[in-house]
mmCIF file of C-alpha atoms (C1' of nucleotides) in Angstrom:
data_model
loop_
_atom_site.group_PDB
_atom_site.id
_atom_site.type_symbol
_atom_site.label_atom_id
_atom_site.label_comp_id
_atom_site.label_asym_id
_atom_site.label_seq_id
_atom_site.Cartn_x
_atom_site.Cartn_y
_atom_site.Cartn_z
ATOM 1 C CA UNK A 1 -119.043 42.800 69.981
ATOM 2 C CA UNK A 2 -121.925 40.385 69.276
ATOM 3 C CA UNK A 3 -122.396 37.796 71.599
ATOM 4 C CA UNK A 4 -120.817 39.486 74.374
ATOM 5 C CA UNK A 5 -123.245 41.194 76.662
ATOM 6 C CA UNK A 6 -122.342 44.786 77.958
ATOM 7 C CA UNK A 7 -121.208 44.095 80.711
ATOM 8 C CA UNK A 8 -118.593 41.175 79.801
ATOM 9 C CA UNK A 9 -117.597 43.894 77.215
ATOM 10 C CA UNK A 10 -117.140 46.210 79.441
ATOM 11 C CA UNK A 11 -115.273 44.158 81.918
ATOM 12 C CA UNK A 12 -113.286 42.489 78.826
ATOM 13 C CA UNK A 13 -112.023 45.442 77.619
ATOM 14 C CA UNK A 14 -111.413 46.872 81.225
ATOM 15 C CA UNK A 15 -109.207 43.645 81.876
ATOM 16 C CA UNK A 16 -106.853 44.132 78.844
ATOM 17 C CA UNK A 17 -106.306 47.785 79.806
ATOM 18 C CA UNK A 18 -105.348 46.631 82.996
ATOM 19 C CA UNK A 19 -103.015 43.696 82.205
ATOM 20 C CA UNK A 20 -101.083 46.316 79.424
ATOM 21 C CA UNK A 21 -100.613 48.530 81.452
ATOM 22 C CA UNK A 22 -99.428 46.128 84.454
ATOM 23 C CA UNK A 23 -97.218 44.069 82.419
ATOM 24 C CA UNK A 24 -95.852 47.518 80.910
ATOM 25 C CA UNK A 25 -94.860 48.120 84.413
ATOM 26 C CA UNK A 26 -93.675 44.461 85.525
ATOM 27 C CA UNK A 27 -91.880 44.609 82.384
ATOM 28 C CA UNK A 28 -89.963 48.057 82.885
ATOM 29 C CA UNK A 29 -89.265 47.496 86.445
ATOM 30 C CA UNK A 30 -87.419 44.194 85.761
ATOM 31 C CA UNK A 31 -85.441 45.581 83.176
ATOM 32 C CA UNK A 32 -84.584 48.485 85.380
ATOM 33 C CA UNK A 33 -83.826 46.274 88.847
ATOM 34 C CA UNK A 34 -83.045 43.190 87.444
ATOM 35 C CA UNK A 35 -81.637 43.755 83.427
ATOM 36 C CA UNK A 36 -84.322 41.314 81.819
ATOM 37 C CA UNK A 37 -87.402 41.099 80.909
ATOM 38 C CA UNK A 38 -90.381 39.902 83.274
ATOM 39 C CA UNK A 39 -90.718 36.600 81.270
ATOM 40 C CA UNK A 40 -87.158 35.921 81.739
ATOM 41 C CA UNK A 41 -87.400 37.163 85.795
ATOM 42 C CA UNK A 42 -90.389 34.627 86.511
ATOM 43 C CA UNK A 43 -87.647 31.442 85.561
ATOM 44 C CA UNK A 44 -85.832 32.839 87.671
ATOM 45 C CA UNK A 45 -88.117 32.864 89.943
ATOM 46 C CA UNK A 46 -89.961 29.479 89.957
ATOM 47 C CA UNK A 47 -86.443 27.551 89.478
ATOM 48 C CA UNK A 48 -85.608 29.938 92.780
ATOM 49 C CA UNK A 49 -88.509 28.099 94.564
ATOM 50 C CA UNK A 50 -88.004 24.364 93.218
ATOM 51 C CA UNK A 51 -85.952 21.988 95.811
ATOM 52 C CA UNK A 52 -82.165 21.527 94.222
ATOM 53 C CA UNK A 53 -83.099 24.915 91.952
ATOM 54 C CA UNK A 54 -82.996 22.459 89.382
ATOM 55 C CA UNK A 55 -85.429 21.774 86.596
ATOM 56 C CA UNK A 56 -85.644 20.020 82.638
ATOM 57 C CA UNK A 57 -86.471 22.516 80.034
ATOM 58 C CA UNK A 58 -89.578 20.731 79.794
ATOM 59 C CA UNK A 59 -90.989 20.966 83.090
ATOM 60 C CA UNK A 60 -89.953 24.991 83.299
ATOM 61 C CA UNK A 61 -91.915 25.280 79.908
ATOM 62 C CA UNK A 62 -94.930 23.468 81.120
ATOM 63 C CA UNK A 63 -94.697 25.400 84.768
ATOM 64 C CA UNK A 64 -94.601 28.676 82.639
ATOM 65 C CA UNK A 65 -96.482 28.089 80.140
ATOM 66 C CA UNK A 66 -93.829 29.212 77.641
ATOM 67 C CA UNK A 67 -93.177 27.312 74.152
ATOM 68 C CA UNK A 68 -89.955 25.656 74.274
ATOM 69 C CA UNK A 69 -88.468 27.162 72.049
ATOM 70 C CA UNK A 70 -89.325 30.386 73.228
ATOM 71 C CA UNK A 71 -87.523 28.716 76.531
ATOM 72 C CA UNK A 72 -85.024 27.887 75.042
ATOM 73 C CA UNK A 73 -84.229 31.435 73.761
ATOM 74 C CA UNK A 74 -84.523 32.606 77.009
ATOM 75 C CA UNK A 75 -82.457 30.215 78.638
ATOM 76 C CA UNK A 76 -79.455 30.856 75.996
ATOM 77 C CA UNK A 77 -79.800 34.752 77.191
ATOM 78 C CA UNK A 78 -79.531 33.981 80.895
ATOM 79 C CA UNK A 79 -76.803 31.639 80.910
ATOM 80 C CA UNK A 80 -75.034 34.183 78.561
ATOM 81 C CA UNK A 81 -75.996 36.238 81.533
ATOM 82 C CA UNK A 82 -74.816 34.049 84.007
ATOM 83 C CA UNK A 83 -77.904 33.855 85.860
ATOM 84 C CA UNK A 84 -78.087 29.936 85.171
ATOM 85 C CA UNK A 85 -76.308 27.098 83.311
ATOM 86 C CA UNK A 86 -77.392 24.154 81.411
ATOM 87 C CA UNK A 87 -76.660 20.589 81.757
ATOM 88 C CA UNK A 88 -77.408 17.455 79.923
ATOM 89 C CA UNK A 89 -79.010 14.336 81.742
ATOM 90 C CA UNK A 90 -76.688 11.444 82.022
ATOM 91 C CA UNK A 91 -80.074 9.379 82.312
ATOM 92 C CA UNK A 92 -82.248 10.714 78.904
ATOM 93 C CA UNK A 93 -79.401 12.720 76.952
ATOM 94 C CA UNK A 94 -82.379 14.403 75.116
ATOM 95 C CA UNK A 95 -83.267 15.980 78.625
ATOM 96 C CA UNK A 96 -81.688 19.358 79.435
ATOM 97 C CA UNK A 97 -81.417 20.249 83.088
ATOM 98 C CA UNK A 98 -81.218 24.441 83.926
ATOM 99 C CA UNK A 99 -79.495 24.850 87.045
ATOM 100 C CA UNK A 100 -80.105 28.650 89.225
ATOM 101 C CA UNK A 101 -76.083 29.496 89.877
ATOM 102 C CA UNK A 102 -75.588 31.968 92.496
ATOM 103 C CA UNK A 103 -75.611 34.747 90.337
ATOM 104 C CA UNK A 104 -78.906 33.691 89.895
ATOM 105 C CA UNK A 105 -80.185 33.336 93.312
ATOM 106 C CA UNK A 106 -78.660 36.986 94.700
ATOM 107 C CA UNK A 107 -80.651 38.444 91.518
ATOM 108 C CA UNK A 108 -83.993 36.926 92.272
ATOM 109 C CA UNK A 109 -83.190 38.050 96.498
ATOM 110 C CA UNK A 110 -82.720 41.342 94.884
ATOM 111 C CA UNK A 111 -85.061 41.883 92.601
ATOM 112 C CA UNK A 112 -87.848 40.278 94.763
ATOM 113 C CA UNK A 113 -89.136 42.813 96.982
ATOM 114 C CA UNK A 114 -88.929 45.421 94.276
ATOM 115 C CA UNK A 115 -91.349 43.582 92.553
ATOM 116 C CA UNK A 116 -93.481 43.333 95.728
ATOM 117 C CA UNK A 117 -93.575 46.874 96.221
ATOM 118 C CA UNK A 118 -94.210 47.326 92.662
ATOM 119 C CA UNK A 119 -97.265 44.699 92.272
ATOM 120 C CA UNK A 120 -98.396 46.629 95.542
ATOM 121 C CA UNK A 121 -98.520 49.708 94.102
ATOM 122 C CA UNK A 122 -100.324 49.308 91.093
ATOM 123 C CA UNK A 123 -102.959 46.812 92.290
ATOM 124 C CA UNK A 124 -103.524 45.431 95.824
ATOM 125 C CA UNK A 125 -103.164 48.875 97.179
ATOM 126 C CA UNK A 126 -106.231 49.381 95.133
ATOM 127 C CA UNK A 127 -108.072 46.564 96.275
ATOM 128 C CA UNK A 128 -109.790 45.376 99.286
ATOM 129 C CA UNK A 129 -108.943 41.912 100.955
ATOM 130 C CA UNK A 130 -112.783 40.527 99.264
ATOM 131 C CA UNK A 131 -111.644 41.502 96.143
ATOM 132 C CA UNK A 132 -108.511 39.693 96.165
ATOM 133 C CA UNK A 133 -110.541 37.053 96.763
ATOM 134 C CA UNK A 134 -112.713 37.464 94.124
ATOM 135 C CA UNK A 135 -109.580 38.150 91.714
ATOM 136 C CA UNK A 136 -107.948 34.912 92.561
ATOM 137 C CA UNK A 137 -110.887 33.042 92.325
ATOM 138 C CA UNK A 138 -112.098 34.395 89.097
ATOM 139 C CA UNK A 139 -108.290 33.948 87.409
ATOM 140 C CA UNK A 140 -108.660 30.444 88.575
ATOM 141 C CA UNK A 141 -111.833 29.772 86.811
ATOM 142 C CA UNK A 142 -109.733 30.581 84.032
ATOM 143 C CA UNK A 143 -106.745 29.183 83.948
ATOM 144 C CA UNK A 144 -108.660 25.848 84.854
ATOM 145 C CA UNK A 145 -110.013 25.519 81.430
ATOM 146 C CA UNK A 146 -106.631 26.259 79.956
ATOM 147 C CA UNK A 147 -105.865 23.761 76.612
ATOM 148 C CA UNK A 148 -109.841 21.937 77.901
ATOM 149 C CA UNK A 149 -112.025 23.074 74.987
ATOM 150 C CA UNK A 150 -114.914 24.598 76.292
ATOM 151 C CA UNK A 151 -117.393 24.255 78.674
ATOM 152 C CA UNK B 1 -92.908 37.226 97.751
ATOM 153 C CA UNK B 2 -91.614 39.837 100.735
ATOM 154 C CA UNK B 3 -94.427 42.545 100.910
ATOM 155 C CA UNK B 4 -97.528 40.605 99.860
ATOM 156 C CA UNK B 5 -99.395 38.037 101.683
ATOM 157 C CA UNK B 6 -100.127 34.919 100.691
ATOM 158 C CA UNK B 7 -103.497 35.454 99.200
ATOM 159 C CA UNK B 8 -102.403 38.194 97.376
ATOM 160 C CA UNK B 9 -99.025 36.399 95.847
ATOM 161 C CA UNK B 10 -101.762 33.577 95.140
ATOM 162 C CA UNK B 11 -103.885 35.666 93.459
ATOM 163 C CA UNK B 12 -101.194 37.651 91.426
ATOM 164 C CA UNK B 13 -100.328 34.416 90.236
ATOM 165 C CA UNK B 14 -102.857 33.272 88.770
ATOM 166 C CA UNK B 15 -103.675 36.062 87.530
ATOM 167 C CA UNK B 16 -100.516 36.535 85.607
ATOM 168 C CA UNK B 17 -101.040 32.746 84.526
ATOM 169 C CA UNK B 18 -104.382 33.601 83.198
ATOM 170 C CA UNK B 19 -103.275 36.853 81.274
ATOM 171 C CA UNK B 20 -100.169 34.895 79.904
ATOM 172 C CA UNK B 21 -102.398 32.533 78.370
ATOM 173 C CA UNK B 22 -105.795 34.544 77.548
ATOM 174 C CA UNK B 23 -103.266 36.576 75.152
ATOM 175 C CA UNK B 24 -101.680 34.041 73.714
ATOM 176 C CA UNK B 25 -105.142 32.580 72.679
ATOM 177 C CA UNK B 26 -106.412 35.890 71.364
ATOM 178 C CA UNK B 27 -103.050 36.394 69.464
ATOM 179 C CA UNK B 28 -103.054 33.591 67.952
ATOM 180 C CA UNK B 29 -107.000 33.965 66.869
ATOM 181 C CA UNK B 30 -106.244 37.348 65.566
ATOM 182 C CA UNK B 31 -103.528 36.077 63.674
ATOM 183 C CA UNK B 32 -104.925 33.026 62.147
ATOM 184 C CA UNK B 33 -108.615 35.095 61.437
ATOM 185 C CA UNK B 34 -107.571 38.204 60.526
ATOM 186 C CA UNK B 35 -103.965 37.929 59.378
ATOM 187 C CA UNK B 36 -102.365 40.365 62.785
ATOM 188 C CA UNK B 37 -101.447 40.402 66.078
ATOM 189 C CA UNK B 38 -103.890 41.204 68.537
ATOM 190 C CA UNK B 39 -102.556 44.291 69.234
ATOM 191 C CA UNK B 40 -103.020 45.761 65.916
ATOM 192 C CA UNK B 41 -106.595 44.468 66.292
ATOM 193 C CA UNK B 42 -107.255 46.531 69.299
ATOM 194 C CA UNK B 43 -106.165 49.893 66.876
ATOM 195 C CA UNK B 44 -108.961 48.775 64.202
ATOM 196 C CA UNK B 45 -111.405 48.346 66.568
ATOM 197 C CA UNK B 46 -110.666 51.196 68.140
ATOM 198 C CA UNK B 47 -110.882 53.141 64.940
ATOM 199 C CA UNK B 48 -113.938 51.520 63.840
ATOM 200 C CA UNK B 49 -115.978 52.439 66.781
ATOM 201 C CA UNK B 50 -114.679 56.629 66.340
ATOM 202 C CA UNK B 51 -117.061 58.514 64.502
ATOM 203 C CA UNK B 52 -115.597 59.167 61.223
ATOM 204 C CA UNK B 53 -113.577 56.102 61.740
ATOM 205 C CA UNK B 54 -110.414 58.757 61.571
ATOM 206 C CA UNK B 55 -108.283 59.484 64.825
ATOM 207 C CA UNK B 56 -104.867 61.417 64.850
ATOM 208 C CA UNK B 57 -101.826 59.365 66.348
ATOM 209 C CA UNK B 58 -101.849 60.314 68.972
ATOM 210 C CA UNK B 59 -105.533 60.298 70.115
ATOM 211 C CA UNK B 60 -104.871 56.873 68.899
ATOM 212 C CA UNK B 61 -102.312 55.780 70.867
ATOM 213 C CA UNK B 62 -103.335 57.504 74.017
ATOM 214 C CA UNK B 63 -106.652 55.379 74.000
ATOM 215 C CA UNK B 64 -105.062 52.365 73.562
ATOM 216 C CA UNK B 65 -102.222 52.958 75.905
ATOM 217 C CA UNK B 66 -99.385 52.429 73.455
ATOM 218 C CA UNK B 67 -96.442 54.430 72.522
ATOM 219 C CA UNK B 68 -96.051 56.788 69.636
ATOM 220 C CA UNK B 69 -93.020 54.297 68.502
ATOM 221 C CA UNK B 70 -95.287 51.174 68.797
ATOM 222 C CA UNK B 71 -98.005 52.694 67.344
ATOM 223 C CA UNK B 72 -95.726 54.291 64.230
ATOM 224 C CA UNK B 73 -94.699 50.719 63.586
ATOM 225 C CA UNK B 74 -97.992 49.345 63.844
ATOM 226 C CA UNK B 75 -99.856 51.698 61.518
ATOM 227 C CA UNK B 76 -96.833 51.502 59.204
ATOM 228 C CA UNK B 77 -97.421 47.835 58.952
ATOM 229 C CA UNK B 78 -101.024 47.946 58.574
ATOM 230 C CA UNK B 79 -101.651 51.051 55.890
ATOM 231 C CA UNK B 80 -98.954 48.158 54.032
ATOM 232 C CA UNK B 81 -101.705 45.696 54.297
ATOM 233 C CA UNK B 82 -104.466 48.028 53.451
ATOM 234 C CA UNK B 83 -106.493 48.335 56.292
ATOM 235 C CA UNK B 84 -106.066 52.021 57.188
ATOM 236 C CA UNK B 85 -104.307 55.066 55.399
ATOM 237 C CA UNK B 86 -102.969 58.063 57.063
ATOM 238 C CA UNK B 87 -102.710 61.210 55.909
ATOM 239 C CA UNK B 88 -101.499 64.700 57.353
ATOM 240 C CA UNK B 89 -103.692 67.332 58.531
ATOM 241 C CA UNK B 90 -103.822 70.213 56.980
ATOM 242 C CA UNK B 91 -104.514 72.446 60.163
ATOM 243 C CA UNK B 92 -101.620 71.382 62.415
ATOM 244 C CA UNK B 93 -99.182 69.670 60.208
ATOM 245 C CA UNK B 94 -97.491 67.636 62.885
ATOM 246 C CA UNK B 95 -100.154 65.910 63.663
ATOM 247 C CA UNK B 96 -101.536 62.173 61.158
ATOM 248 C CA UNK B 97 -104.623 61.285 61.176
ATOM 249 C CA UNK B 98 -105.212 57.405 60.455
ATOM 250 C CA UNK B 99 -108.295 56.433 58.694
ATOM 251 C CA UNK B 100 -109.907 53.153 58.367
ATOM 252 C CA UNK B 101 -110.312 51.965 55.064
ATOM 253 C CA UNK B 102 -113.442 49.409 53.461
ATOM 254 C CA UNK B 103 -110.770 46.769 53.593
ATOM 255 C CA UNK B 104 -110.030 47.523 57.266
ATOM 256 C CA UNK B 105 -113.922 47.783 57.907
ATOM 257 C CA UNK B 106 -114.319 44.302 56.408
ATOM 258 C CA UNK B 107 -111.807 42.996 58.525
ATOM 259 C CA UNK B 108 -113.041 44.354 61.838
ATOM 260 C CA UNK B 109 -116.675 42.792 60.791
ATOM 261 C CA UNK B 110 -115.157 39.800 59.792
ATOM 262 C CA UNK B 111 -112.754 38.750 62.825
ATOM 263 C CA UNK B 112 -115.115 40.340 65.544
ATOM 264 C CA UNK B 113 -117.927 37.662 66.123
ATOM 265 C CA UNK B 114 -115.173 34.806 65.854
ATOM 266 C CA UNK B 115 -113.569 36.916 68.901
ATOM 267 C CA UNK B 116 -116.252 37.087 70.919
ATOM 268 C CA UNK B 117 -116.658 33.304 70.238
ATOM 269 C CA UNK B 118 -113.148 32.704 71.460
ATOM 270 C CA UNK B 119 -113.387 35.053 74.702
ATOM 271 C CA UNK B 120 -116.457 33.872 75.702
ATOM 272 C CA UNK B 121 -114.938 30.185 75.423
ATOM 273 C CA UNK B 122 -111.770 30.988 77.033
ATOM 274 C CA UNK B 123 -113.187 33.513 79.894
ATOM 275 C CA UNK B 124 -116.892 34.316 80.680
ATOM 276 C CA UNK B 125 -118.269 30.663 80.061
ATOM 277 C CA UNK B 126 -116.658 29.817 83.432
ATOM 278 C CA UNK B 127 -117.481 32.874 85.233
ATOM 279 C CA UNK B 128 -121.002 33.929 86.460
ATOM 280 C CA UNK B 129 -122.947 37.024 86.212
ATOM 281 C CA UNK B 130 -121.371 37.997 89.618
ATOM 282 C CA UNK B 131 -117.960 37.581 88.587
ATOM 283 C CA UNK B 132 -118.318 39.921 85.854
ATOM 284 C CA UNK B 133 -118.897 42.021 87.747
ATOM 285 C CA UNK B 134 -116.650 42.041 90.163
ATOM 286 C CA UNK B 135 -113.855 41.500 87.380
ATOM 287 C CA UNK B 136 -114.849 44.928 86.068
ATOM 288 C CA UNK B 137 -114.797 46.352 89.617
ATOM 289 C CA UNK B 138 -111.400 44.537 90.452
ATOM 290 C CA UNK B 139 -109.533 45.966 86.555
ATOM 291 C CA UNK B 140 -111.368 49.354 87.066
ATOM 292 C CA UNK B 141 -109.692 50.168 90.097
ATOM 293 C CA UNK B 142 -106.407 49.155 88.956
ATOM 294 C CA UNK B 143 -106.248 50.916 85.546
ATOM 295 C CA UNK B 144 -107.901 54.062 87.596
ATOM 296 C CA UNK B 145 -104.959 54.169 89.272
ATOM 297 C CA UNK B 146 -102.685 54.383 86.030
ATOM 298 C CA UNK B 147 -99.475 56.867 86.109
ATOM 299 C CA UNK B 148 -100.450 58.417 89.143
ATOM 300 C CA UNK B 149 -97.825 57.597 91.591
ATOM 301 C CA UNK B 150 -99.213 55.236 94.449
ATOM 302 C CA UNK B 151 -101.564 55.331 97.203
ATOM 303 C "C1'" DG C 1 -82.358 -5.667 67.607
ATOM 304 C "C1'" DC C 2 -84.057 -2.972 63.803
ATOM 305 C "C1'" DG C 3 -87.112 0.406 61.585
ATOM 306 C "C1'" DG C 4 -90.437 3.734 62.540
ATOM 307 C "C1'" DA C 5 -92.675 6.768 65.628
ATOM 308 C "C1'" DA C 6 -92.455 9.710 69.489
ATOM 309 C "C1'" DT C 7 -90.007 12.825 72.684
ATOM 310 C "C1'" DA C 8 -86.931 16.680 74.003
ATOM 311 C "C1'" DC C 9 -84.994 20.228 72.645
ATOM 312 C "C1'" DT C 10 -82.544 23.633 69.080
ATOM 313 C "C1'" DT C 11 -82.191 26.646 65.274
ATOM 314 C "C1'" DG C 12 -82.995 30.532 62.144
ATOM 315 C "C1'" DA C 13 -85.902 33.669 59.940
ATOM 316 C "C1'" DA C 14 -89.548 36.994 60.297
ATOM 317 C "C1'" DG C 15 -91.928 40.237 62.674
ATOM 318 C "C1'" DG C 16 -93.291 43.104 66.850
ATOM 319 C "C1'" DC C 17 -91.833 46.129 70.818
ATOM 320 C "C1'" DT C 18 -88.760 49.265 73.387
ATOM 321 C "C1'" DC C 19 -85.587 52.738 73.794
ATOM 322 C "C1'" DA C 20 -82.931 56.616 72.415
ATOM 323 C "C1'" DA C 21 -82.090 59.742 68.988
ATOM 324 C "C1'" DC C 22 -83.940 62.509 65.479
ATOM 325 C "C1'" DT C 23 -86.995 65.618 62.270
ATOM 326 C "C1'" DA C 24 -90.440 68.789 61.542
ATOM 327 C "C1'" DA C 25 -93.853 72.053 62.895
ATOM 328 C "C1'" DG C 26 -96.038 74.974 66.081
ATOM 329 C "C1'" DT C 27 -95.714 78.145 70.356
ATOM 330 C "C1'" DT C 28 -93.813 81.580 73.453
ATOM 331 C "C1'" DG C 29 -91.316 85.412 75.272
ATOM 332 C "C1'" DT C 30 -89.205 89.485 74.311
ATOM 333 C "C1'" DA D 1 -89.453 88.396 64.033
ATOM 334 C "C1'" DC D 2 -86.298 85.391 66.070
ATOM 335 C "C1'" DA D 3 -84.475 82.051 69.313
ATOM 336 C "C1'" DA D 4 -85.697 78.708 72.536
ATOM 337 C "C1'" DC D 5 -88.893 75.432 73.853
ATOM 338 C "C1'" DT D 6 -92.503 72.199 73.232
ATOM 339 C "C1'" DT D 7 -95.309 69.039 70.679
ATOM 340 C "C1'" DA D 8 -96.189 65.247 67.169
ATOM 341 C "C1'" DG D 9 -94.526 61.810 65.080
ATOM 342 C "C1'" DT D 10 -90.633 58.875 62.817
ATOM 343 C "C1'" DT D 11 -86.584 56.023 62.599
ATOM 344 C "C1'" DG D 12 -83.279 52.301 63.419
ATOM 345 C "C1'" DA D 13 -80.973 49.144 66.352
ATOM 346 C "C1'" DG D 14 -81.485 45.480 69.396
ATOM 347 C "C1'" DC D 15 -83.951 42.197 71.747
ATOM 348 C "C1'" DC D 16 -87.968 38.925 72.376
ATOM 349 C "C1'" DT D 17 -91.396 35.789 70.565
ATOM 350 C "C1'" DT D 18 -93.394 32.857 67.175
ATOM 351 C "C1'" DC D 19 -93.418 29.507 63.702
ATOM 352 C "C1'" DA D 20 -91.657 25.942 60.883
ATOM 353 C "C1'" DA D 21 -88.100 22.957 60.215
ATOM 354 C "C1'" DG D 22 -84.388 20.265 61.969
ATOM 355 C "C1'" DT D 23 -81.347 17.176 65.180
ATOM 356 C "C1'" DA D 24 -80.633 13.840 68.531
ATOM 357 C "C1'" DT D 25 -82.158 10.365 71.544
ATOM 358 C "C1'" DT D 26 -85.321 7.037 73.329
ATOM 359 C "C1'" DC D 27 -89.302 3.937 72.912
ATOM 360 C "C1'" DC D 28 -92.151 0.469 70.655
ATOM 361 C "C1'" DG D 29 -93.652 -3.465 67.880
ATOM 362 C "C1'" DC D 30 -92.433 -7.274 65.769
#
DNA sequence: GCGGAATACTTGAAGGCTCAACTAAGTTGT
DNA sequence: ACAACTTAGTTGAGCCTTCAAGTATTCCGC
């Protein structure tokens, strides 16, 4: 409330509504498609798009922005799942490597373009090409001052 | 990735990025300031700005666009820590209202400037008058379009 | 090359959220 | 007035996330 002027109220308030209800939606539709939550889905996903689908459990935190540990719950689930397996570095045995097994990969081809169509649905269909724009460039902003203190 | 184009995967992105991390900050604010998630911040609020300061569940949980289930738990957990009370209406029996009490008034006046503080660090500080906006515009249009099918 | 600090990750407990099943109270049709 | 349906909210199990503490390995200074 104070030191917020209406309209960044306004538009605060307006953006958590919106991010609920999308990652509500996200959330249900991976579960439903994919049998996991989002969070677990977008590993998937970024280890899907990395050369060797290969990464440490510290660089897929970092990329994320998950905790490790909170990683490394996740990780435990999906190779339970079968979706990926770990591996220890033979170079720095602290270093775990999580590998995308084919299991894996046919889940993220599958899931993919049911996520499209869902992330279509409930907001670019709404939105003109300028305010994508806008969008992107205004998240940006944001997640450029990310762990910085403050301007 | 099939079904959107680049600037709106970009955009998605980093907007996802930038939710991620605007809720962990706000969680973890609510938490350390106020002693609760961020979620059962939202309810207080909420509460606190009703006239009365007294809603029924499910007036309650409509507005804030949680389940019944989440919100049972929630209120549960917080009429244990004293900040609301609930109590059955005599007209309709089925129905609970939920009540704010002094304590939970405190706590609302207490943790609200330091959240402004932290949202203004962690979003509008890097955004202009413009952006706001167009933000509000942008989350608007997708939350209008909320459990209605698709366009 | 040894002791201490730092790095990389794991673990377990506690609490929040979802989902499905359930209870209780009001409403409707006949 | 009674059965069937609907509405309002609760419950419990299971999973996910956080937080604090712990393990194992490597690095650094001397």
């Amino acid at each position: 409330m104070s030191g917020l002027t209406d309209e960044q109220q306004h538009a605060w308030r307006s953006l958590m509504l919106a991010t609920l209800v999308l990652d509500g939606a996200l959330d249900r539709q991976s579960q439903r498609d994919g049998g996991m939550p989002h969070a677990y889905y977008k590993a998937l996903v970024l280890l899907y798009e990395t050369p060797g689908r290969r990464l440490a459990m510290g660089a897929l935190a970092a990329q994320l922005r998950y905790s490790l540990s909170r990683l490394t719950h996740a990780v435990a689930s999906m190779e339970k799942s079968g979706w990926l397996r770990r591996s220890r570095s033979t170079d720095d045995r602290r270093v775990q490597f999580v590998q995308l097994t084919d299991a894996g990969i046919q889940t993220v081809r599958h899931v993919s373009p049911l996520q499209a169509t869902e992330v279509r649905a409930r907001a670019f269909s709404r939105l003109t090409a300028e305010q994508v724009q806008q969008l992107d460039a205004i998240t940006a902003a944001i997640v450029q001052g990310l762990d910085s203190p403050t301007s």
